[in-house]
Amino acid sequence: MPGGPGKAEAGQRSVYGFPVALERRTERRLAMGMFDPVKGFGVTFANMFKKVATEEYPEIGAPAAPRYHGRHQLNRHPDGLEKCVGCELCAWACPADAIFVEGGDNTEEARYSPGERYGADYQINYLRCIGCGLCVEACPTRSLTMINFYELADDDRQKLIYTKEDLLAPLLSGMEQPPHPMRLGDNEQDYYVNGPELAVDRGVPEGETVETSDEKAMQ
């Protein structure tokens, strides 16, 4: 019938509205696409004159939190003797098998710690270390702590295996480079029982721990 298809088409467009809605969406997309570059530059111009928040790293180092767990440190007694007794508990506690310890015997001629033994060889493989801190919890003499030094990345795998010389805390005021005899008592008990008082007597500033170095140790 004349006019039949036109009425059906008009009715379909009015009832379902698919062709009309599609045309309107297409028009809106075209209009929005024209202004997208302007909107993008608007963000640029809005931030162009704000204060720059770029960190000049590594030229200017970003400070870490005081209790950040970073590189390990082998600490000393107030007279400079090492706290590590070579017990290997840290190596046993490490879930990543990143620590190697070999103990040695102290002698009166060559004493490195107040006890019978000391850590003759100590290594931490930072290619394996996951920074969990279980080794610190396992240490019975608080020899091992974690300072907030975090720059451990390197392009040489061998340099990421830290030896005892790399991990030992620096000598503070009043300390003497081992080996040397016990200066603060007759046995190791004197060191552990009277540690804080001995530290002050040896010139370590009050309020600081013996573990303190250029990078603050975990308190």
Short mmCIF file of C-alpha atoms in Angstrom, two decimals:
data_model
loop_
_atom_site.label_atom_id
_atom_site.label_comp_id
_atom_site.label_asym_id
_atom_site.label_seq_id
_atom_site.Cartn_x
_atom_site.Cartn_y
_atom_site.Cartn_z
CA MET A 1 0.00 0.00 0.00
CA PRO A 2 1.18 3.52 -0.74
CA GLY A 3 2.79 5.08 2.29
CA GLY A 4 2.85 1.77 4.17
CA PRO A 5 6.60 1.26 4.38
CA GLY A 6 7.18 4.90 5.27
CA LYS A 7 4.77 4.76 8.18
CA ALA A 8 6.30 1.48 9.36
CA GLU A 9 9.77 2.97 9.19
CA ALA A 10 8.65 6.08 11.04
CA GLY A 11 6.92 3.97 13.63
CA GLN A 12 10.03 1.83 14.07
CA ARG A 13 12.22 4.89 14.53
CA SER A 14 9.82 6.42 17.01
CA VAL A 15 9.29 3.24 19.01
CA TYR A 16 12.84 1.80 19.12
CA GLY A 17 14.84 4.91 18.20
CA PHE A 18 17.98 2.97 17.16
CA PRO A 19 18.84 4.89 13.97
CA VAL A 20 18.16 8.26 15.59
CA ALA A 21 20.16 7.45 18.71
CA LEU A 22 23.07 6.20 16.61
CA GLU A 23 23.16 9.41 14.60
CA ARG A 24 23.12 11.53 17.77
CA ARG A 25 25.94 9.57 19.36
CA THR A 26 28.01 9.93 16.20
CA GLU A 27 27.48 13.69 16.20
CA ARG A 28 28.48 13.96 19.86
CA ARG A 29 31.65 11.96 19.24
CA LEU A 30 32.64 14.23 16.37
CA ALA A 31 32.03 17.33 18.48
CA MET A 32 33.99 15.93 21.40
CA GLY A 33 36.86 14.85 19.16
CA MET A 34 37.33 18.42 17.94
CA PHE A 35 37.92 19.72 21.49
CA ASP A 36 40.03 16.83 22.84
CA PRO A 37 43.40 18.45 21.91
CA VAL A 38 42.29 21.70 23.58
CA LYS A 39 41.39 19.81 26.75
CA GLY A 40 44.73 18.05 26.72
CA PHE A 41 46.68 21.29 26.39
CA GLY A 42 44.52 22.74 29.14
CA VAL A 43 46.00 20.24 31.58
CA THR A 44 49.49 21.15 30.38
CA PHE A 45 48.94 24.90 30.73
CA ALA A 46 47.30 24.47 34.14
CA ASN A 47 50.40 22.70 35.51
CA MET A 48 53.04 24.66 33.61
CA PHE A 49 53.46 27.36 36.25
CA LYS A 50 53.15 25.16 39.34
CA LYS A 51 56.14 24.30 41.53
CA VAL A 52 58.15 21.42 40.06
CA ALA A 53 58.03 18.28 42.22
CA THR A 54 60.78 16.38 40.39
CA GLU A 55 63.31 14.62 42.65
CA GLU A 56 66.91 15.26 41.55
CA TYR A 57 67.88 11.65 42.22
CA PRO A 58 70.57 10.34 42.41
CA GLU A 59 72.33 13.72 42.51
CA ILE A 60 70.26 14.62 45.58
CA GLY A 61 69.35 11.57 47.62
CA ALA A 62 65.84 11.16 48.98
CA PRO A 63 65.86 10.49 52.75
CA ALA A 64 64.36 7.22 53.94
CA ALA A 65 62.22 6.72 57.01
CA PRO A 66 64.28 6.40 60.22
CA ARG A 67 63.13 2.79 60.76
CA TYR A 68 63.40 1.72 57.12
CA HIS A 69 64.90 -1.77 56.78
CA GLY A 70 67.69 -1.44 54.23
CA ARG A 71 71.26 -2.74 54.18
CA HIS A 72 72.46 -4.95 57.02
CA GLN A 73 75.15 -3.91 59.47
CA LEU A 74 77.39 -5.91 61.81
CA ASN A 75 77.67 -3.91 65.01
CA ARG A 76 80.44 -3.48 67.55
CA HIS A 77 80.81 -3.25 71.32
CA PRO A 78 81.81 0.13 72.81
CA ASP A 79 85.51 -0.79 72.73
CA GLY A 80 85.38 -1.86 69.07
CA LEU A 81 85.15 -5.64 69.51
CA GLU A 82 82.61 -7.32 67.23
CA LYS A 83 79.23 -8.42 68.55
CA CYS A 84 78.96 -11.33 66.13
CA VAL A 85 79.83 -14.65 67.79
CA GLY A 86 79.56 -16.78 64.64
CA CYS A 87 76.55 -18.77 65.88
CA GLU A 88 75.01 -18.94 62.37
CA LEU A 89 71.45 -18.46 63.68
CA CYS A 90 70.89 -15.68 61.15
CA ALA A 91 71.85 -18.04 58.32
CA TRP A 92 69.46 -20.70 59.63
CA ALA A 93 66.62 -18.18 59.96
CA CYS A 94 67.03 -16.76 56.44
CA PRO A 95 64.22 -18.14 54.22
CA ALA A 96 66.08 -17.18 51.03
CA ASP A 97 69.41 -18.81 51.99
CA ALA A 98 71.11 -15.46 51.42
CA ILE A 99 73.49 -15.50 54.42
CA PHE A 100 76.72 -17.46 54.83
CA VAL A 101 78.53 -17.49 58.18
CA GLU A 102 81.68 -19.32 59.22
CA GLY A 103 82.75 -18.99 62.83
CA GLY A 104 86.28 -18.85 64.16
CA ASP A 105 87.89 -19.25 67.60
CA ASN A 106 89.17 -16.27 69.53
CA THR A 107 92.61 -16.46 71.11
CA GLU A 108 94.30 -14.21 73.63
CA GLU A 109 96.69 -13.14 70.89
CA ALA A 110 93.92 -12.39 68.36
CA ARG A 111 90.56 -11.53 69.92
CA TYR A 112 87.75 -10.15 67.73
CA SER A 113 84.78 -10.56 70.11
CA PRO A 114 84.31 -10.98 73.88
CA GLY A 115 83.13 -14.62 73.57
CA GLU A 116 84.85 -17.82 72.61
CA ARG A 117 84.04 -17.46 68.91
CA TYR A 118 83.54 -14.74 66.33
CA GLY A 119 82.29 -14.46 62.76
CA ALA A 120 85.43 -15.17 60.74
CA ASP A 121 83.60 -15.09 57.41
CA TYR A 122 80.27 -13.35 56.89
CA GLN A 123 78.49 -12.82 53.57
CA ILE A 124 75.04 -11.63 52.52
CA ASN A 125 73.91 -12.20 48.95
CA TYR A 126 71.60 -9.30 48.08
CA LEU A 127 70.59 -11.05 44.89
CA ARG A 128 68.64 -13.41 47.17
CA CYS A 129 67.83 -11.24 50.20
CA ILE A 130 64.11 -10.36 50.47
CA GLY A 131 64.51 -7.86 53.32
CA CYS A 132 62.25 -9.77 55.72
CA GLY A 133 64.35 -9.05 58.82
CA LEU A 134 64.12 -12.58 60.24
CA CYS A 135 67.89 -12.66 60.54
CA VAL A 136 67.77 -9.61 62.81
CA GLU A 137 65.15 -11.27 65.01
CA ALA A 138 67.26 -14.43 65.27
CA CYS A 139 70.50 -12.70 66.32
CA PRO A 140 71.06 -13.34 70.08
CA THR A 141 73.67 -10.58 70.54
CA ARG A 142 72.05 -7.82 68.44
CA SER A 143 75.08 -7.94 66.22
CA LEU A 144 72.99 -7.79 63.06
CA THR A 145 70.68 -4.83 62.42
CA MET A 146 69.27 -3.16 59.32
CA ILE A 147 70.11 0.47 58.65
CA ASN A 148 68.07 2.76 56.38
CA PHE A 149 70.58 2.77 53.51
CA TYR A 150 68.66 1.61 50.43
CA GLU A 151 70.92 2.15 47.38
CA LEU A 152 71.75 -1.49 46.71
CA ALA A 153 71.22 -1.72 42.94
CA ASP A 154 74.22 -2.53 40.76
CA ASP A 155 74.99 -3.86 37.30
CA ASP A 156 77.62 -6.29 38.61
CA ARG A 157 76.30 -9.39 40.35
CA GLN A 158 79.52 -9.92 42.27
CA LYS A 159 79.24 -6.51 43.93
CA LEU A 160 75.87 -7.50 45.41
CA ILE A 161 77.53 -10.17 47.56
CA TYR A 162 78.52 -8.16 50.63
CA THR A 163 81.38 -9.49 52.77
CA LYS A 164 82.16 -8.89 56.42
CA GLU A 165 84.33 -5.91 55.56
CA ASP A 166 81.41 -4.31 53.72
CA LEU A 167 78.94 -4.92 56.55
CA LEU A 168 80.97 -4.01 59.65
CA ALA A 169 79.94 -0.80 61.40
CA PRO A 170 82.51 2.00 61.34
CA LEU A 171 84.61 2.69 64.41
CA LEU A 172 83.05 5.39 66.60
CA SER A 173 84.72 7.59 69.15
CA GLY A 174 86.35 5.49 71.87
CA MET A 175 86.54 2.33 69.74
CA GLU A 176 89.69 0.40 68.79
CA GLN A 177 90.21 -1.72 65.70
CA PRO A 178 90.23 -5.48 66.56
CA PRO A 179 91.98 -7.70 67.30
CA HIS A 180 92.71 -6.53 70.84
CA PRO A 181 92.07 -7.76 74.41
CA MET A 182 88.80 -7.09 76.25
CA ARG A 183 88.89 -3.53 77.54
CA LEU A 184 85.55 -3.35 79.33
CA GLY A 185 85.56 -6.40 81.58
CA ASP A 186 86.96 -9.80 82.31
CA ASN A 187 84.38 -11.82 80.37
CA GLU A 188 81.59 -11.47 77.83
CA GLN A 189 78.97 -11.19 80.58
CA ASP A 190 80.37 -7.78 81.51
CA TYR A 191 79.78 -6.62 77.93
CA TYR A 192 76.15 -7.71 77.68
CA VAL A 193 75.00 -6.78 81.20
CA ASN A 194 76.67 -3.38 81.42
CA GLY A 195 76.57 -2.48 77.72
CA PRO A 196 74.78 0.93 77.89
CA GLU A 197 76.90 2.18 80.80
CA LEU A 198 80.07 0.97 79.13
CA ALA A 199 79.11 2.77 75.94
CA VAL A 200 78.78 6.11 77.75
CA ASP A 201 82.06 5.54 79.59
CA ARG A 202 83.82 4.91 76.28
CA GLY A 203 82.60 8.20 74.85
CA VAL A 204 79.53 7.11 72.83
CA PRO A 205 77.03 10.04 73.04
CA GLU A 206 74.19 9.40 75.48
CA GLY A 207 70.88 8.62 73.74
CA GLU A 208 72.56 6.90 70.79
CA THR A 209 73.11 3.19 70.35
CA VAL A 210 76.39 1.48 69.66
CA GLU A 211 74.84 0.47 66.34
CA THR A 212 74.71 4.11 65.20
CA SER A 213 76.78 4.98 62.14
CA ASP A 214 76.54 7.47 59.28
CA GLU A 215 73.32 5.68 58.36
CA LYS A 216 71.13 5.34 61.45
CA ALA A 217 70.57 1.78 62.60
CA MET A 218 67.13 0.41 63.31
CA GLN A 219 66.42 1.25 66.96
#
